[in-house]
PDB file of C-alpha atoms in Angstrom:
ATOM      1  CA  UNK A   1     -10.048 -11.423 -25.315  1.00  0.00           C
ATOM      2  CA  UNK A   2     -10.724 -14.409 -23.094  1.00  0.00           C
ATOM      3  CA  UNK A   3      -7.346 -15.396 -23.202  1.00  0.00           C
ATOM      4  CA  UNK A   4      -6.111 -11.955 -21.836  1.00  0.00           C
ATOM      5  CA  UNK A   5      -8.580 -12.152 -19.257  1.00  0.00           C
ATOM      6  CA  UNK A   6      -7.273 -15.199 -17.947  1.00  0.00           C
ATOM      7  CA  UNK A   7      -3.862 -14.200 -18.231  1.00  0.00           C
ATOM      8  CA  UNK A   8      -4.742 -11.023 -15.820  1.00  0.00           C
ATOM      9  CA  UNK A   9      -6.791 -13.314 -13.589  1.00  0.00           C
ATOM     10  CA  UNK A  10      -4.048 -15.824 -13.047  1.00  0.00           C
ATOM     11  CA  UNK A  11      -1.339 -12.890 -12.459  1.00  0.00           C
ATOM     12  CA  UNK A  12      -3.308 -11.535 -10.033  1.00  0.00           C
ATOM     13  CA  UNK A  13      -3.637 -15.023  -8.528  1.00  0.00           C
ATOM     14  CA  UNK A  14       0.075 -15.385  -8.264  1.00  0.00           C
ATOM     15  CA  UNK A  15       0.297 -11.672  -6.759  1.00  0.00           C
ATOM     16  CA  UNK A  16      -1.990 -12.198  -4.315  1.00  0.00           C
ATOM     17  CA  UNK A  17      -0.174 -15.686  -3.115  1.00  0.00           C
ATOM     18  CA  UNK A  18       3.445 -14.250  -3.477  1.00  0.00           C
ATOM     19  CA  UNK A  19       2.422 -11.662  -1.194  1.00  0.00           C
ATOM     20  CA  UNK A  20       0.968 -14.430   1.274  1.00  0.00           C
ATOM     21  CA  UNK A  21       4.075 -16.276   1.127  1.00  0.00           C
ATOM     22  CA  UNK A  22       5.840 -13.278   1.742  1.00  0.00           C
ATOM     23  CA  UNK A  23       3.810 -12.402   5.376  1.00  0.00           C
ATOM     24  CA  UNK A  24       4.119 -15.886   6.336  1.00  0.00           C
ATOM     25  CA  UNK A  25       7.754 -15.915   5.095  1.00  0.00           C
ATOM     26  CA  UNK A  26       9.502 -13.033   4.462  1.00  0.00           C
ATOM     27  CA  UNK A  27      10.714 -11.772   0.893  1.00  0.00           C
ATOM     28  CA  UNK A  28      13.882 -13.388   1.047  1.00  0.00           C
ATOM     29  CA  UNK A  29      12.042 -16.850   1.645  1.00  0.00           C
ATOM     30  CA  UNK A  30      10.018 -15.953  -1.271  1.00  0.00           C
ATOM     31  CA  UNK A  31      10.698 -19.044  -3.752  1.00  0.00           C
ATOM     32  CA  UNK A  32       8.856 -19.420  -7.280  1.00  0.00           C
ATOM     33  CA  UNK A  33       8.163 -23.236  -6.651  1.00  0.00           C
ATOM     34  CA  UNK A  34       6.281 -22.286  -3.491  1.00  0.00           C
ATOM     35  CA  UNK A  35       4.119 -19.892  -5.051  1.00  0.00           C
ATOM     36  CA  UNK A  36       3.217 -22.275  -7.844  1.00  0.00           C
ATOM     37  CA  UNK A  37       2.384 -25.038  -5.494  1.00  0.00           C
ATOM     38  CA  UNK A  38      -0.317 -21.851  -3.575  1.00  0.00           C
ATOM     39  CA  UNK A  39      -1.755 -21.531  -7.379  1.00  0.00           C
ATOM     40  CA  UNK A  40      -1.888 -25.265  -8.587  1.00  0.00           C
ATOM     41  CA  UNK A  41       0.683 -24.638 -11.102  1.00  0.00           C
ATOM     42  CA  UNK A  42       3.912 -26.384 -12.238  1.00  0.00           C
ATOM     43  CA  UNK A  43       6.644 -24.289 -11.336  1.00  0.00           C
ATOM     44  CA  UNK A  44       7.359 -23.898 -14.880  1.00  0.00           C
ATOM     45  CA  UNK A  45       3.768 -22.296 -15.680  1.00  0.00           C
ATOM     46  CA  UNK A  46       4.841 -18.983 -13.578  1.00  0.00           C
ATOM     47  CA  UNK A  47       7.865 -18.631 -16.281  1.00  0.00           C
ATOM     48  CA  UNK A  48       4.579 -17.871 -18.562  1.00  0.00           C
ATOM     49  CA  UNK A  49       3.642 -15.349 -16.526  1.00  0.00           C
ATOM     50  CA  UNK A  50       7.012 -13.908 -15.146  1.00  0.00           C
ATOM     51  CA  UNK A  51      10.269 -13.996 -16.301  1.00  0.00           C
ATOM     52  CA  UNK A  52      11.592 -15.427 -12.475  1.00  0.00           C
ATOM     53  CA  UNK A  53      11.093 -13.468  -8.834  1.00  0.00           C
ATOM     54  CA  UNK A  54      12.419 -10.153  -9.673  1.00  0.00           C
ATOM     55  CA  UNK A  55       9.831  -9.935 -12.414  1.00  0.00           C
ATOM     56  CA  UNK A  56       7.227 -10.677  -9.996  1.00  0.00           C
ATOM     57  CA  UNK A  57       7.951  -8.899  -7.273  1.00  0.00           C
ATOM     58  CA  UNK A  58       8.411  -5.629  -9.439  1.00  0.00           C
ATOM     59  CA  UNK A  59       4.789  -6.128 -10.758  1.00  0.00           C
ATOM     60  CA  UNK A  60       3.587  -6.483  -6.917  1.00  0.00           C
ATOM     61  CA  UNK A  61       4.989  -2.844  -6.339  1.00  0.00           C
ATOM     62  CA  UNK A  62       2.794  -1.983  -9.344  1.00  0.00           C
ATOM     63  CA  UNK A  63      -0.210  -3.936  -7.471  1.00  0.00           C
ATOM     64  CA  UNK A  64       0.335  -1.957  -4.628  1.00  0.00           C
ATOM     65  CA  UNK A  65       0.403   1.673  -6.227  1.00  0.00           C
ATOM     66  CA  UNK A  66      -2.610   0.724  -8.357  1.00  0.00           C
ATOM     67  CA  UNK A  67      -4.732  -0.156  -5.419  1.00  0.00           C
ATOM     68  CA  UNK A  68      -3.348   3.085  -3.266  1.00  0.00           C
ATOM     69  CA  UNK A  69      -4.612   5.524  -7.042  1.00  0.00           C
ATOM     70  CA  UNK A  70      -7.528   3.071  -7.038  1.00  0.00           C
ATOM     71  CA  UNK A  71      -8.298   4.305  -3.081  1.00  0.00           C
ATOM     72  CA  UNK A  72      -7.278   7.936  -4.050  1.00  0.00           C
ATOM     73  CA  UNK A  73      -9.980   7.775  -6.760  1.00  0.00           C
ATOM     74  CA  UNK A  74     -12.740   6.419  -4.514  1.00  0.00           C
ATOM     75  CA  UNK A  75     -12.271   9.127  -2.279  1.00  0.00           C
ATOM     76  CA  UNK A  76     -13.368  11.459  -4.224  1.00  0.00           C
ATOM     77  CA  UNK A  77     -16.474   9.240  -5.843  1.00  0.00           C
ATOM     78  CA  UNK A  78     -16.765   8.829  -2.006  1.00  0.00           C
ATOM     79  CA  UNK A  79     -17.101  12.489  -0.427  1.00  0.00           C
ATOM     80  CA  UNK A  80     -16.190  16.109  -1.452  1.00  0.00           C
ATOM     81  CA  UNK A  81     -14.956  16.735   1.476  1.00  0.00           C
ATOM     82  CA  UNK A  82     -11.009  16.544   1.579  1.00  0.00           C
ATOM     83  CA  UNK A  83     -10.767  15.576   5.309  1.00  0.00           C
ATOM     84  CA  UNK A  84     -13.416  12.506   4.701  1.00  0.00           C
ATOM     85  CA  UNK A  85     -11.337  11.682   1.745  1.00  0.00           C
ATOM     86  CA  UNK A  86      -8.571  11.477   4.327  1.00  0.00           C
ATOM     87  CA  UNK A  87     -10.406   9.523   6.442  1.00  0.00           C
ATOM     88  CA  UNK A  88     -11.678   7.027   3.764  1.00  0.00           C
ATOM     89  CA  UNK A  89      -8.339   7.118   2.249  1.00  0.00           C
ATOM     90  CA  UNK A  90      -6.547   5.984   5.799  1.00  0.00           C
ATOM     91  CA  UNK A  91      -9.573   3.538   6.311  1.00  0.00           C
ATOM     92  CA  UNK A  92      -8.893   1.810   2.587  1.00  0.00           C
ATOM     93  CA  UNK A  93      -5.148   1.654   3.226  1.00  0.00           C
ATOM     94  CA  UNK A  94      -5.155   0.475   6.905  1.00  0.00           C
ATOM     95  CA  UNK A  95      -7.881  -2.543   5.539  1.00  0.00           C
ATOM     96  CA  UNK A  96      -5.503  -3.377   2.738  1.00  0.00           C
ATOM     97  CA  UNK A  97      -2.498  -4.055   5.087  1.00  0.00           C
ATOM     98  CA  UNK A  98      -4.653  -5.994   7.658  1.00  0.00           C
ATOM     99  CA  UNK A  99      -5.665  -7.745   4.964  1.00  0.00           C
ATOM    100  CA  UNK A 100      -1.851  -8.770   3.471  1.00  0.00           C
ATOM    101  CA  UNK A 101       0.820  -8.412   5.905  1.00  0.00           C
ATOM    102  CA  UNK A 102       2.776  -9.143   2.929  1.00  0.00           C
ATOM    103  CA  UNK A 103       2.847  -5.756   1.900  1.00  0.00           C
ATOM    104  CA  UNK A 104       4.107  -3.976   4.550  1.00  0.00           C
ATOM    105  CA  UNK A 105       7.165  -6.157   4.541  1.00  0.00           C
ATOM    106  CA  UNK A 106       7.950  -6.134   0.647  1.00  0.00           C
ATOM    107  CA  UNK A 107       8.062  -2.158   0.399  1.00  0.00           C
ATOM    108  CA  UNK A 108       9.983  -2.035   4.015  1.00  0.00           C
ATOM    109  CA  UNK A 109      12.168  -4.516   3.248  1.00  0.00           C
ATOM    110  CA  UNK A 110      15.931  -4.701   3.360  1.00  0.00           C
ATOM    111  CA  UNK A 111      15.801  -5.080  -0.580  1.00  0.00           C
ATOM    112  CA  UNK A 112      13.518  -2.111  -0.835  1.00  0.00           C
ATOM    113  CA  UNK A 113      16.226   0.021   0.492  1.00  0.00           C
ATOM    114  CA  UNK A 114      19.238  -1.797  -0.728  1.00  0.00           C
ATOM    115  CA  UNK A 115      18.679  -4.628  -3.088  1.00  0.00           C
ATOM    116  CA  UNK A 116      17.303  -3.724  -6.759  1.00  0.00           C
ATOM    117  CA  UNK A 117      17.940  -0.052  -7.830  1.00  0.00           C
ATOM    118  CA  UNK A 118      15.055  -0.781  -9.859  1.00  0.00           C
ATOM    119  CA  UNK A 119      12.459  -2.575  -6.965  1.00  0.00           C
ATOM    120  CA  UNK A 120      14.180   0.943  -4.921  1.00  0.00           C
ATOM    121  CA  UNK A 121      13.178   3.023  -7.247  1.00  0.00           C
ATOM    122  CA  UNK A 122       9.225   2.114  -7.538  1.00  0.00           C
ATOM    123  CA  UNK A 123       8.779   1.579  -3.973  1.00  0.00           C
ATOM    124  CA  UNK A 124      10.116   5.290  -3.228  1.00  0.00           C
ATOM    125  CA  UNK A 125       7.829   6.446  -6.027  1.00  0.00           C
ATOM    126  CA  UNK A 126       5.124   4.954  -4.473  1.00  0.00           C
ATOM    127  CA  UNK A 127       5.913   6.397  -1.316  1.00  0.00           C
ATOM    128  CA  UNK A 128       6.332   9.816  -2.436  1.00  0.00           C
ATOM    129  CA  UNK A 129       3.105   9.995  -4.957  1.00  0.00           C
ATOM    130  CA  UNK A 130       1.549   9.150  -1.712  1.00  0.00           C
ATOM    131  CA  UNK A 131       2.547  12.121   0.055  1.00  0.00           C
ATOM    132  CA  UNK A 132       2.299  14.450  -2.845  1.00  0.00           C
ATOM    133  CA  UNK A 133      -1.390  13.649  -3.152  1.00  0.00           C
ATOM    134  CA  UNK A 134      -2.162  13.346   0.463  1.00  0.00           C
ATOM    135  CA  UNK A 135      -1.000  17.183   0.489  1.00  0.00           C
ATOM    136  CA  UNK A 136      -2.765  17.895  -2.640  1.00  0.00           C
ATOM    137  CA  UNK A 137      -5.766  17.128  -0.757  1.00  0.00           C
ATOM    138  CA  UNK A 138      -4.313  18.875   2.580  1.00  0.00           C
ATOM    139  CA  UNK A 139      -4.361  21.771   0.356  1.00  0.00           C
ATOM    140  CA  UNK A 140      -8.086  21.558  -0.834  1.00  0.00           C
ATOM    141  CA  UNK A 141      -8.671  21.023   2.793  1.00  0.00           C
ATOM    142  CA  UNK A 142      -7.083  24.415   3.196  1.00  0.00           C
ATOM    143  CA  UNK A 143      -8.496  25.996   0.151  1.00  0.00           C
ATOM    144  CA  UNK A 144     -12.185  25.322   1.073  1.00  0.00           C
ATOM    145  CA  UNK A 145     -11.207  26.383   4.891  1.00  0.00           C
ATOM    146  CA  UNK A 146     -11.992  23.096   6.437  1.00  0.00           C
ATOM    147  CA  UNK A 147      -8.331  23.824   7.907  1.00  0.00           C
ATOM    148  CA  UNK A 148      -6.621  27.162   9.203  1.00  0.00           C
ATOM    149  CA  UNK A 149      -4.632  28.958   6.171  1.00  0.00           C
ATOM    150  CA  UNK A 150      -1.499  28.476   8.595  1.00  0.00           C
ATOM    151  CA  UNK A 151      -1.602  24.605   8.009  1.00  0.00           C
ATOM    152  CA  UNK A 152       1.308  22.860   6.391  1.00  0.00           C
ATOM    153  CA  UNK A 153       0.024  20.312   4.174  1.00  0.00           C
ATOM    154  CA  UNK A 154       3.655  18.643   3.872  1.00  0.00           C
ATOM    155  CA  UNK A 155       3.548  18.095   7.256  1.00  0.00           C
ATOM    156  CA  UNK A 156       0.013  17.055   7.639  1.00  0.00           C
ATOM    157  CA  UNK A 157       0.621  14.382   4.521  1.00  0.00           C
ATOM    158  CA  UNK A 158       3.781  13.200   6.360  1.00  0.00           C
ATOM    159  CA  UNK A 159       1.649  12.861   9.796  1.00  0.00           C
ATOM    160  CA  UNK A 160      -0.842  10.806   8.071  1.00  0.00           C
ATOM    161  CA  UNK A 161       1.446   8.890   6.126  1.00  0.00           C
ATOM    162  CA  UNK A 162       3.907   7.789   8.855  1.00  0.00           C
ATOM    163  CA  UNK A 163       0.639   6.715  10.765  1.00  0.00           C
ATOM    164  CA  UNK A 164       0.110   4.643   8.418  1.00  0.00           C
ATOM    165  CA  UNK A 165       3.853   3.159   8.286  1.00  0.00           C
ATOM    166  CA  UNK A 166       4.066   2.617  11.846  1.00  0.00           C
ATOM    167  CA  UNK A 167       0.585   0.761  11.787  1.00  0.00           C
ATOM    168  CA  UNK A 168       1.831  -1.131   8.599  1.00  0.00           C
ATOM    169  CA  UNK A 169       5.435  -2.399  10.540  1.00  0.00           C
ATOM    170  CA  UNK A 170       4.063  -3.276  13.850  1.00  0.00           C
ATOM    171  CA  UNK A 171       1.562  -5.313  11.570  1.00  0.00           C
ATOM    172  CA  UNK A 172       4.074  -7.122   9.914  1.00  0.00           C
ATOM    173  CA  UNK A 173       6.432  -7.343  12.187  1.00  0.00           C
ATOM    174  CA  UNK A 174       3.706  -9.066  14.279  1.00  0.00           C
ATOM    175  CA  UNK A 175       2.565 -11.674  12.094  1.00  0.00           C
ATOM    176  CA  UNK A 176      -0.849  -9.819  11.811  1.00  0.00           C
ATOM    177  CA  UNK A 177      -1.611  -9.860  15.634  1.00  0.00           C
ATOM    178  CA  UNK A 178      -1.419  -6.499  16.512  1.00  0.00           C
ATOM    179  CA  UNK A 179      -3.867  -4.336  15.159  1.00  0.00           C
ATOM    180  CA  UNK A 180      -3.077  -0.168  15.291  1.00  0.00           C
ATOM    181  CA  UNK A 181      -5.927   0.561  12.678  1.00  0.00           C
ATOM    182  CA  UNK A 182      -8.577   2.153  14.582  1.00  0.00           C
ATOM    183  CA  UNK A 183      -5.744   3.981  16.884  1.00  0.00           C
ATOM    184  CA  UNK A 184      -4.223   5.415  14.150  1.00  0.00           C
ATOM    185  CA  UNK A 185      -7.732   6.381  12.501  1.00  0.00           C
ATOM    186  CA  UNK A 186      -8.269   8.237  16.441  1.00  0.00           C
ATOM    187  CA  UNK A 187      -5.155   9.785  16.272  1.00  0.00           C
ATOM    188  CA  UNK A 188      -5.521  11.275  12.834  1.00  0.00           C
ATOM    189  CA  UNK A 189      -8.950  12.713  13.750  1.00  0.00           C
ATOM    190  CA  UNK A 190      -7.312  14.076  17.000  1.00  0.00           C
ATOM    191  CA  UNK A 191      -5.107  15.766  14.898  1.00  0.00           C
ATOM    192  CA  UNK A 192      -7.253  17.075  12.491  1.00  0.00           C
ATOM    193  CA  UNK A 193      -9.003  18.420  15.127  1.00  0.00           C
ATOM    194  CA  UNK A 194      -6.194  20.324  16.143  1.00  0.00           C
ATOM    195  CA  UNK A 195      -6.087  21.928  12.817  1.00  0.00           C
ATOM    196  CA  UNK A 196      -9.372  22.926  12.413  1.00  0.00           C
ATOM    197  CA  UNK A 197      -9.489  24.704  15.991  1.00  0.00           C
TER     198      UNK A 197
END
């Protein structure tokens, strides 16, 4: 079992510093010998825990949906209440991009959209499980009447969402300098406030 653990601990290592190297450098500059040199590891070490980049940056989607279900799940350890889950949910997220520029520019990237049918295909399933449960809980917002009944909880989740987005770009695209975070937190509560009346 130890030797699993380690195995998990040193992926997550290389995760963590691929997606480092790619908010200092972009994903195109992402190189494996780089990334071993940010993990004190031969180049050839990675190989043991990746097959080569595309490998790696596939399993950084994965990183990135776990920790958005992982936020999802707090929520509701967090607070009944589906527009504090909202809140809590836009707080985790907006801390988790501050705190990697990387992200933002992996799932935005030009490769995202056009490169790997396969990297396309995860990072639009992340994108839309997103949505789909930020309107789930629009919909409990609605259910319990902490909304009006006339509320749209598609466009509600895509509100919140794109929020998010536009936060997450002018991060990235910004080096980590400019920091939307607690305007888009103001202008989702200004909006909620809306709904509720």
């Amino acid at each position: 079992m130890a030797v699993r653990l380690d195995t998990e601990i040193r992926r997550e290592q290389i995760i963590s510093a691929a997606l480092g190297l790619i908010g200092e450098k972009g994903l195109r500059n992402l190189r494996m010998p780089d990334i071993a040199q940010k993990v004190d590891l031969v180049p050839s070490a990675l190989y043991r825990h990746f097959s080569g980049k595309q490998e790696l940056v596939l399993a950084i989607v994965d990183s990135i949906r776990a920790s958005l279900e992982k936020h999802l799940a707090r929520s509701g350890e967090e607070t009944p209440d589906p527009l504090e889950r909202l809140e809590f949910i836009m707080d985790e997220h907006l801390k988790m991009i501050g705190g990697s520029p990387g992200m933002p520019l992996l799932v935005l990237s030009e490769d995202a959209a056009f490169g790997d049918p396969k990297m396309r295909r995860r990072v639009l399933e992340i994108h839309e499980f997103f949505r789909k449960a930020v309107a789930d809980i629009m919909k409990e917002a609605i259910k319990t009447g902490r909304v009006g009944p006339d509320t749209d909880p598609g466009e509600a989740a895509l509100v919140f969402v794109s929020l998010i987005q536009h936060t997450a770009v002018m991060t990235a695209i910004s080096g980590g300098d400019v920091h939307l975070g607690p305007l888009a937190g103001k202008a989702w509560r200004k909006y909620v406030k809306d709904l509720v009346g």
